[in-house]
JSON list of C-alpha atoms in Angstrom, two decimals:
[
{"chain": "A", "resi": 777, "resn": "MET", "atom": "CA", "xyz": [31.40, -25.02, -3.42]},
{"chain": "A", "resi": 778, "resn": "THR", "atom": "CA", "xyz": [28.34, -22.75, -3.19]},
{"chain": "A", "resi": 779, "resn": "ASP", "atom": "CA", "xyz": [28.34, -19.44, -1.53]},
{"chain": "A", "resi": 780, "resn": "ALA", "atom": "CA", "xyz": [26.28, -19.52, 1.71]},
{"chain": "A", "resi": 781, "resn": "ASN", "atom": "CA", "xyz": [25.38, -15.83, 1.02]},
{"chain": "A", "resi": 782, "resn": "PRO", "atom": "CA", "xyz": [24.53, -15.48, -2.59]},
{"chain": "A", "resi": 783, "resn": "PRO", "atom": "CA", "xyz": [24.56, -11.95, -4.06]},
{"chain": "A", "resi": 784, "resn": "SER", "atom": "CA", "xyz": [21.48, -9.98, -3.01]},
{"chain": "A", "resi": 785, "resn": "MET", "atom": "CA", "xyz": [19.22, -8.12, -5.33]},
{"chain": "A", "resi": 786, "resn": "HIS", "atom": "CA", "xyz": [19.46, -4.37, -5.02]},
{"chain": "A", "resi": 787, "resn": "ALA", "atom": "CA", "xyz": [16.80, -2.60, -6.74]},
{"chain": "A", "resi": 788, "resn": "THR", "atom": "CA", "xyz": [15.30, 0.64, -7.14]},
{"chain": "A", "resi": 789, "resn": "THR", "atom": "CA", "xyz": [14.34, 4.08, -6.23]},
{"chain": "A", "resi": 790, "resn": "ILE", "atom": "CA", "xyz": [10.58, 4.96, -5.95]},
{"chain": "A", "resi": 791, "resn": "LEU", "atom": "CA", "xyz": [9.48, 8.53, -5.31]},
{"chain": "A", "resi": 792, "resn": "MET", "atom": "CA", "xyz": [6.17, 10.01, -4.70]},
{"chain": "A", "resi": 793, "resn": "VAL", "atom": "CA", "xyz": [5.31, 13.68, -4.78]},
{"chain": "A", "resi": 794, "resn": "ARG", "atom": "CA", "xyz": [1.94, 15.40, -4.26]},
{"chain": "A", "resi": 795, "resn": "LYS", "atom": "CA", "xyz": [1.79, 19.03, -5.41]},
{"chain": "A", "resi": 796, "resn": "GLY", "atom": "CA", "xyz": [-0.68, 21.35, -7.22]},
{"chain": "A", "resi": 797, "resn": "GLY", "atom": "CA", "xyz": [-3.62, 18.93, -7.21]},
{"chain": "A", "resi": 798, "resn": "ARG", "atom": "CA", "xyz": [-1.62, 16.04, -8.64]},
{"chain": "A", "resi": 799, "resn": "VAL", "atom": "CA", "xyz": [0.15, 13.01, -7.26]},
{"chain": "A", "resi": 800, "resn": "VAL", "atom": "CA", "xyz": [3.03, 11.40, -9.14]},
{"chain": "A", "resi": 801, "resn": "ILE", "atom": "CA", "xyz": [4.99, 8.21, -8.50]},
{"chain": "A", "resi": 802, "resn": "GLY", "atom": "CA", "xyz": [8.18, 7.56, -10.39]},
{"chain": "A", "resi": 803, "resn": "GLY", "atom": "CA", "xyz": [10.46, 4.55, -10.32]},
{"chain": "A", "resi": 804, "resn": "ASP", "atom": "CA", "xyz": [13.69, 3.77, -12.04]},
{"chain": "A", "resi": 805, "resn": "GLY", "atom": "CA", "xyz": [14.25, 0.63, -14.08]},
{"chain": "A", "resi": 806, "resn": "GLN", "atom": "CA", "xyz": [17.47, -0.93, -12.70]},
{"chain": "A", "resi": 807, "resn": "VAL", "atom": "CA", "xyz": [17.72, -4.35, -11.11]},
{"chain": "A", "resi": 808, "resn": "SER", "atom": "CA", "xyz": [21.17, -5.36, -9.83]},
{"chain": "A", "resi": 809, "resn": "LEU", "atom": "CA", "xyz": [22.41, -8.78, -8.65]},
{"chain": "A", "resi": 810, "resn": "GLY", "atom": "CA", "xyz": [25.48, -8.23, -6.55]},
{"chain": "A", "resi": 811, "resn": "GLN", "atom": "CA", "xyz": [27.73, -6.00, -8.71]},
{"chain": "A", "resi": 812, "resn": "THR", "atom": "CA", "xyz": [25.88, -6.81, -11.94]},
{"chain": "A", "resi": 813, "resn": "ILE", "atom": "CA", "xyz": [23.14, -4.87, -13.54]},
{"chain": "A", "resi": 814, "resn": "VAL", "atom": "CA", "xyz": [20.83, -7.69, -14.76]},
{"chain": "A", "resi": 815, "resn": "LYS", "atom": "CA", "xyz": [17.90, -5.51, -16.02]},
{"chain": "A", "resi": 816, "resn": "GLY", "atom": "CA", "xyz": [17.81, -1.83, -16.90]},
{"chain": "A", "resi": 817, "resn": "ASN", "atom": "CA", "xyz": [14.13, -1.44, -17.80]},
{"chain": "A", "resi": 818, "resn": "ALA", "atom": "CA", "xyz": [12.09, -2.97, -15.17]},
{"chain": "A", "resi": 819, "resn": "ARG", "atom": "CA", "xyz": [8.68, -1.49, -14.55]},
{"chain": "A", "resi": 820, "resn": "LYS", "atom": "CA", "xyz": [8.23, -0.98, -10.82]},
{"chain": "A", "resi": 821, "resn": "VAL", "atom": "CA", "xyz": [5.36, 1.63, -10.98]},
{"chain": "A", "resi": 822, "resn": "ARG", "atom": "CA", "xyz": [1.85, 0.63, -12.03]},
{"chain": "A", "resi": 823, "resn": "ARG", "atom": "CA", "xyz": [-1.83, 1.48, -11.91]},
{"chain": "A", "resi": 824, "resn": "LEU", "atom": "CA", "xyz": [-4.15, -0.53, -9.69]},
{"chain": "A", "resi": 825, "resn": "ALA", "atom": "CA", "xyz": [-7.91, -0.57, -8.94]},
{"chain": "A", "resi": 826, "resn": "LYS", "atom": "CA", "xyz": [-8.89, 0.13, -12.57]},
{"chain": "A", "resi": 827, "resn": "GLY", "atom": "CA", "xyz": [-6.56, 3.06, -12.61]},
{"chain": "A", "resi": 828, "resn": "SER", "atom": "CA", "xyz": [-7.78, 4.89, -9.49]},
{"chain": "A", "resi": 829, "resn": "VAL", "atom": "CA", "xyz": [-4.64, 4.03, -7.50]},
{"chain": "A", "resi": 830, "resn": "ILE", "atom": "CA", "xyz": [-0.97, 4.15, -8.46]},
{"chain": "A", "resi": 831, "resn": "GLY", "atom": "CA", "xyz": [1.79, 2.29, -6.75]},
{"chain": "A", "resi": 832, "resn": "GLY", "atom": "CA", "xyz": [5.49, 1.54, -6.82]},
{"chain": "A", "resi": 833, "resn": "PHE", "atom": "CA", "xyz": [7.53, -1.11, -5.08]},
{"chain": "A", "resi": 834, "resn": "ALA", "atom": "CA", "xyz": [11.11, -1.62, -3.94]},
{"chain": "A", "resi": 835, "resn": "GLY", "atom": "CA", "xyz": [12.47, -5.06, -3.01]},
{"chain": "A", "resi": 836, "resn": "ALA", "atom": "CA", "xyz": [12.12, -8.57, -4.40]},
{"chain": "A", "resi": 837, "resn": "THR", "atom": "CA", "xyz": [10.05, -8.53, -7.54]},
{"chain": "A", "resi": 838, "resn": "ALA", "atom": "CA", "xyz": [7.94, -11.68, -6.93]},
{"chain": "A", "resi": 839, "resn": "ASP", "atom": "CA", "xyz": [7.18, -10.47, -3.41]},
{"chain": "A", "resi": 840, "resn": "ALA", "atom": "CA", "xyz": [6.10, -7.13, -4.69]},
{"chain": "A", "resi": 841, "resn": "PHE", "atom": "CA", "xyz": [3.87, -8.65, -7.30]},
{"chain": "A", "resi": 842, "resn": "THR", "atom": "CA", "xyz": [2.26, -10.85, -4.55]},
{"chain": "A", "resi": 843, "resn": "LEU", "atom": "CA", "xyz": [1.66, -7.73, -2.50]},
{"chain": "A", "resi": 844, "resn": "PHE", "atom": "CA", "xyz": [0.16, -5.85, -5.48]},
{"chain": "A", "resi": 845, "resn": "GLU", "atom": "CA", "xyz": [-2.22, -8.72, -6.06]},
{"chain": "A", "resi": 846, "resn": "ARG", "atom": "CA", "xyz": [-3.14, -8.75, -2.35]},
{"chain": "A", "resi": 847, "resn": "LEU", "atom": "CA", "xyz": [-3.65, -4.98, -2.40]},
{"chain": "A", "resi": 848, "resn": "GLU", "atom": "CA", "xyz": [-5.86, -5.26, -5.45]},
{"chain": "A", "resi": 849, "resn": "ALA", "atom": "CA", "xyz": [-7.97, -7.73, -3.59]},
{"chain": "A", "resi": 850, "resn": "LYS", "atom": "CA", "xyz": [-8.27, -5.48, -0.60]},
{"chain": "A", "resi": 851, "resn": "LEU", "atom": "CA", "xyz": [-9.20, -2.54, -2.88]},
{"chain": "A", "resi": 852, "resn": "GLU", "atom": "CA", "xyz": [-11.95, -4.70, -4.35]},
{"chain": "A", "resi": 853, "resn": "GLN", "atom": "CA", "xyz": [-13.22, -5.40, -0.87]},
{"chain": "A", "resi": 854, "resn": "TYR", "atom": "CA", "xyz": [-13.05, -1.82, 0.31]},
{"chain": "A", "resi": 855, "resn": "PRO", "atom": "CA", "xyz": [-13.50, 0.23, -2.94]},
{"chain": "A", "resi": 856, "resn": "GLY", "atom": "CA", "xyz": [-12.57, 3.93, -2.70]},
{"chain": "A", "resi": 857, "resn": "GLN", "atom": "CA", "xyz": [-10.92, 3.31, 0.67]},
{"chain": "A", "resi": 858, "resn": "LEU", "atom": "CA", "xyz": [-7.20, 3.17, 0.05]},
{"chain": "A", "resi": 859, "resn": "THR", "atom": "CA", "xyz": [-6.14, 3.72, 3.71]},
{"chain": "A", "resi": 860, "resn": "ARG", "atom": "CA", "xyz": [-8.46, 0.88, 4.94]},
{"chain": "A", "resi": 861, "resn": "ALA", "atom": "CA", "xyz": [-7.29, -1.48, 2.24]},
{"chain": "A", "resi": 862, "resn": "CYS", "atom": "CA", "xyz": [-3.66, -0.68, 3.04]},
{"chain": "A", "resi": 863, "resn": "VAL", "atom": "CA", "xyz": [-4.16, -1.18, 6.86]},
{"chain": "A", "resi": 864, "resn": "GLU", "atom": "CA", "xyz": [-5.95, -4.51, 6.13]},
{"chain": "A", "resi": 865, "resn": "LEU", "atom": "CA", "xyz": [-3.06, -5.58, 3.78]},
{"chain": "A", "resi": 866, "resn": "THR", "atom": "CA", "xyz": [-0.40, -4.73, 6.33]},
{"chain": "A", "resi": 867, "resn": "LYS", "atom": "CA", "xyz": [-2.26, -6.63, 9.07]},
{"chain": "A", "resi": 868, "resn": "ASP", "atom": "CA", "xyz": [-2.15, -9.69, 6.79]},
{"chain": "A", "resi": 869, "resn": "TRP", "atom": "CA", "xyz": [1.50, -8.99, 5.91]},
{"chain": "A", "resi": 870, "resn": "ARG", "atom": "CA", "xyz": [2.55, -9.00, 9.55]},
{"chain": "A", "resi": 871, "resn": "THR", "atom": "CA", "xyz": [0.42, -11.98, 10.74]},
{"chain": "A", "resi": 872, "resn": "ASP", "atom": "CA", "xyz": [0.41, -14.38, 7.81]},
{"chain": "A", "resi": 873, "resn": "ARG", "atom": "CA", "xyz": [3.20, -16.85, 7.78]},
{"chain": "A", "resi": 874, "resn": "TYR", "atom": "CA", "xyz": [3.80, -16.70, 4.12]},
{"chain": "A", "resi": 875, "resn": "LEU", "atom": "CA", "xyz": [3.38, -12.99, 3.67]},
{"chain": "A", "resi": 876, "resn": "ARG", "atom": "CA", "xyz": [5.64, -12.11, 6.62]},
{"chain": "A", "resi": 877, "resn": "ARG", "atom": "CA", "xyz": [8.65, -13.34, 4.72]},
{"chain": "A", "resi": 878, "resn": "LEU", "atom": "CA", "xyz": [8.02, -11.13, 1.83]},
{"chain": "A", "resi": 879, "resn": "GLU", "atom": "CA", "xyz": [10.83, -8.46, 1.35]},
{"chain": "A", "resi": 880, "resn": "ALA", "atom": "CA", "xyz": [9.38, -5.36, -0.34]},
{"chain": "A", "resi": 881, "resn": "MET", "atom": "CA", "xyz": [8.16, -1.88, 0.40]},
{"chain": "A", "resi": 882, "resn": "MET", "atom": "CA", "xyz": [5.44, 0.06, -1.44]},
{"chain": "A", "resi": 883, "resn": "LEU", "atom": "CA", "xyz": [4.31, 3.55, -2.11]},
{"chain": "A", "resi": 884, "resn": "VAL", "atom": "CA", "xyz": [0.71, 3.82, -3.09]},
{"chain": "A", "resi": 885, "resn": "ALA", "atom": "CA", "xyz": [-1.62, 6.82, -3.76]},
{"chain": "A", "resi": 886, "resn": "ASP", "atom": "CA", "xyz": [-5.03, 7.76, -4.91]},
{"chain": "A", "resi": 887, "resn": "ARG", "atom": "CA", "xyz": [-6.53, 11.22, -5.45]},
{"chain": "A", "resi": 888, "resn": "ASP", "atom": "CA", "xyz": [-6.73, 11.83, -1.70]},
{"chain": "A", "resi": 889, "resn": "VAL", "atom": "CA", "xyz": [-3.94, 10.09, 0.18]},
{"chain": "A", "resi": 890, "resn": "GLY", "atom": "CA", "xyz": [-0.46, 8.68, -0.39]},
{"chain": "A", "resi": 891, "resn": "LEU", "atom": "CA", "xyz": [0.98, 6.00, 1.74]},
{"chain": "A", "resi": 892, "resn": "LEU", "atom": "CA", "xyz": [4.17, 4.15, 2.47]},
{"chain": "A", "resi": 893, "resn": "LEU", "atom": "CA", "xyz": [3.62, 0.39, 3.37]},
{"chain": "A", "resi": 894, "resn": "SER", "atom": "CA", "xyz": [6.09, -1.99, 4.92]},
{"chain": "A", "resi": 895, "resn": "GLY", "atom": "CA", "xyz": [6.11, -5.51, 6.29]},
{"chain": "A", "resi": 896, "resn": "ALA", "atom": "CA", "xyz": [6.83, -4.13, 9.64]},
{"chain": "A", "resi": 897, "resn": "GLY", "atom": "CA", "xyz": [3.23, -2.98, 9.75]},
{"chain": "A", "resi": 898, "resn": "ASP", "atom": "CA", "xyz": [3.87, 0.52, 8.72]},
{"chain": "A", "resi": 899, "resn": "VAL", "atom": "CA", "xyz": [1.20, 2.54, 6.88]},
{"chain": "A", "resi": 900, "resn": "LEU", "atom": "CA", "xyz": [2.59, 6.00, 6.92]},
{"chain": "A", "resi": 901, "resn": "GLU", "atom": "CA", "xyz": [1.32, 9.21, 5.19]},
{"chain": "A", "resi": 902, "resn": "PRO", "atom": "CA", "xyz": [4.41, 11.23, 4.29]},
{"chain": "A", "resi": 903, "resn": "GLU", "atom": "CA", "xyz": [5.03, 14.75, 5.48]},
{"chain": "A", "resi": 904, "resn": "ALA", "atom": "CA", "xyz": [4.61, 17.48, 2.95]},
{"chain": "A", "resi": 905, "resn": "GLY", "atom": "CA", "xyz": [3.42, 15.05, 0.31]},
{"chain": "A", "resi": 906, "resn": "VAL", "atom": "CA", "xyz": [6.89, 13.59, -0.55]},
{"chain": "A", "resi": 907, "resn": "ALA", "atom": "CA", "xyz": [8.03, 10.01, 0.14]},
{"chain": "A", "resi": 908, "resn": "ALA", "atom": "CA", "xyz": [10.71, 7.70, -1.25]},
{"chain": "A", "resi": 909, "resn": "ILE", "atom": "CA", "xyz": [11.84, 4.13, -0.77]},
{"chain": "A", "resi": 910, "resn": "GLY", "atom": "CA", "xyz": [14.42, 1.79, -2.16]},
{"chain": "A", "resi": 911, "resn": "SER", "atom": "CA", "xyz": [18.27, 1.87, -2.48]},
{"chain": "A", "resi": 912, "resn": "GLY", "atom": "CA", "xyz": [18.32, 5.45, -3.82]},
{"chain": "A", "resi": 913, "resn": "GLY", "atom": "CA", "xyz": [15.21, 6.62, -1.97]},
{"chain": "A", "resi": 914, "resn": "ASN", "atom": "CA", "xyz": [17.05, 8.89, 0.51]},
{"chain": "A", "resi": 915, "resn": "PHE", "atom": "CA", "xyz": [18.85, 10.64, -2.47]},
{"chain": "A", "resi": 916, "resn": "ALA", "atom": "CA", "xyz": [15.51, 11.14, -4.29]},
{"chain": "A", "resi": 917, "resn": "LEU", "atom": "CA", "xyz": [13.72, 12.20, -1.14]},
{"chain": "A", "resi": 918, "resn": "ALA", "atom": "CA", "xyz": [16.26, 14.89, -0.32]},
{"chain": "A", "resi": 919, "resn": "ALA", "atom": "CA", "xyz": [16.22, 16.18, -3.94]},
{"chain": "A", "resi": 920, "resn": "ALA", "atom": "CA", "xyz": [12.43, 16.23, -4.08]},
{"chain": "A", "resi": 921, "resn": "ARG", "atom": "CA", "xyz": [12.15, 18.12, -0.72]},
{"chain": "A", "resi": 922, "resn": "ALA", "atom": "CA", "xyz": [14.69, 20.65, -1.96]},
{"chain": "A", "resi": 923, "resn": "LEU", "atom": "CA", "xyz": [12.64, 21.13, -5.18]},
{"chain": "A", "resi": 924, "resn": "ALA", "atom": "CA", "xyz": [9.10, 21.08, -3.55]},
{"chain": "A", "resi": 925, "resn": "ASP", "atom": "CA", "xyz": [9.02, 24.80, -3.03]},
{"chain": "A", "resi": 926, "resn": "SER", "atom": "CA", "xyz": [10.08, 25.57, -6.56]},
{"chain": "A", "resi": 927, "resn": "GLU", "atom": "CA", "xyz": [7.87, 26.52, -9.50]},
{"chain": "A", "resi": 928, "resn": "MET", "atom": "CA", "xyz": [8.19, 22.94, -10.86]},
{"chain": "A", "resi": 929, "resn": "ASP", "atom": "CA", "xyz": [5.10, 20.75, -10.86]},
{"chain": "A", "resi": 930, "resn": "ALA", "atom": "CA", "xyz": [4.96, 17.31, -9.31]},
{"chain": "A", "resi": 931, "resn": "GLU", "atom": "CA", "xyz": [6.06, 15.36, -12.37]},
{"chain": "A", "resi": 932, "resn": "ALA", "atom": "CA", "xyz": [8.90, 17.68, -13.12]},
{"chain": "A", "resi": 933, "resn": "ILE", "atom": "CA", "xyz": [10.11, 17.25, -9.46]},
{"chain": "A", "resi": 934, "resn": "VAL", "atom": "CA", "xyz": [9.83, 13.56, -9.70]},
{"chain": "A", "resi": 935, "resn": "ARG", "atom": "CA", "xyz": [11.86, 13.41, -12.88]},
{"chain": "A", "resi": 936, "resn": "ARG", "atom": "CA", "xyz": [14.58, 15.80, -11.72]},
{"chain": "A", "resi": 937, "resn": "ALA", "atom": "CA", "xyz": [14.87, 14.13, -8.30]},
{"chain": "A", "resi": 938, "resn": "MET", "atom": "CA", "xyz": [15.08, 10.74, -9.87]},
{"chain": "A", "resi": 939, "resn": "ALA", "atom": "CA", "xyz": [17.79, 11.95, -12.21]},
{"chain": "A", "resi": 940, "resn": "ILE", "atom": "CA", "xyz": [19.73, 13.30, -9.28]},
{"chain": "A", "resi": 941, "resn": "ALA", "atom": "CA", "xyz": [19.34, 9.91, -7.49]},
{"chain": "A", "resi": 942, "resn": "ALA", "atom": "CA", "xyz": [20.56, 8.17, -10.57]},
{"chain": "A", "resi": 943, "resn": "GLU", "atom": "CA", "xyz": [23.76, 10.34, -10.62]},
{"chain": "A", "resi": 944, "resn": "ILE", "atom": "CA", "xyz": [24.50, 9.29, -6.93]},
{"chain": "A", "resi": 945, "resn": "CYS", "atom": "CA", "xyz": [23.16, 5.78, -6.35]},
{"chain": "A", "resi": 946, "resn": "VAL", "atom": "CA", "xyz": [24.75, 2.87, -8.20]},
{"chain": "A", "resi": 947, "resn": "TYR", "atom": "CA", "xyz": [21.56, 0.85, -7.84]},
{"chain": "A", "resi": 948, "resn": "THR", "atom": "CA", "xyz": [19.50, 3.49, -9.57]},
{"chain": "A", "resi": 949, "resn": "ASN", "atom": "CA", "xyz": [19.27, 4.31, -13.29]},
{"chain": "A", "resi": 950, "resn": "ALA", "atom": "CA", "xyz": [17.87, 7.10, -15.37]},
{"chain": "A", "resi": 951, "resn": "ASN", "atom": "CA", "xyz": [15.21, 4.90, -17.08]},
{"chain": "A", "resi": 952, "resn": "VAL", "atom": "CA", "xyz": [12.23, 6.34, -15.19]},
{"chain": "A", "resi": 953, "resn": "VAL", "atom": "CA", "xyz": [8.58, 5.24, -15.33]},
{"chain": "A", "resi": 954, "resn": "VAL", "atom": "CA", "xyz": [6.02, 7.78, -14.08]},
{"chain": "A", "resi": 955, "resn": "GLU", "atom": "CA", "xyz": [2.41, 7.37, -13.29]},
{"chain": "A", "resi": 956, "resn": "SER", "atom": "CA", "xyz": [0.19, 10.24, -12.08]},
{"chain": "A", "resi": 957, "resn": "LEU", "atom": "CA", "xyz": [-3.40, 11.06, -10.92]},
{"chain": "A", "resi": 958, "resn": "ASP", "atom": "CA", "xyz": [-5.11, 14.42, -10.78]},
{"chain": "A", "resi": 959, "resn": "GLU", "atom": "CA", "xyz": [-6.97, 15.21, -7.56]}
]
C-alpha cells in the first residue's frame, strides 16, 4: 500500500537584513523529508544577474531553481530594475499554468531594494529592512528585529538570528550560507 499523503519536504530558513549600507541574505542548509533530515548542507542562497542581485529560496528545490532561472531571464530583460523584474516574474507565476503550481518563496535584493516574492502575487518590500521566509522564518525574523538596533552589522545580525532560529526550529540547522552586497 502506498501512502496517499507522502511525507512533505520541510526546508529552510532564509533571512534578509539591510543595515549600515549593506544587504545580507543568509540561509540554512537543512532539508527534511517528514521526520528525516536528508541533507544538511543545501545551498539556498545565491548570486544572480552577474553578482548584482542576491537571493534565497524556501520551498521545493526544483521549483525554486525554476523561479531563479525565470528571474534571471527577467533581470536580463529589465537590467538594473529588480522591482520591475520581480513584478513581471510574479505576474507570470500567477497566470502561467505550469508556474502557478510551483511551491516556493523567495527573498531577493540588490543595492537599492529587498523584496519578498510569492506565488500568490506578492512583491513586498519589508519594513525596517528585515524579512524572513521558510519553516524557521518567524524565529529568525523576531531575532533579527530584536538585534536590528544593536551595534551589530547586517552580517552579524543574520548569523546570530539564524543561530537562534536553528536552536528553536527543527527544520533549520546552523550550517548557514551568507551572501551580501554593499550599497
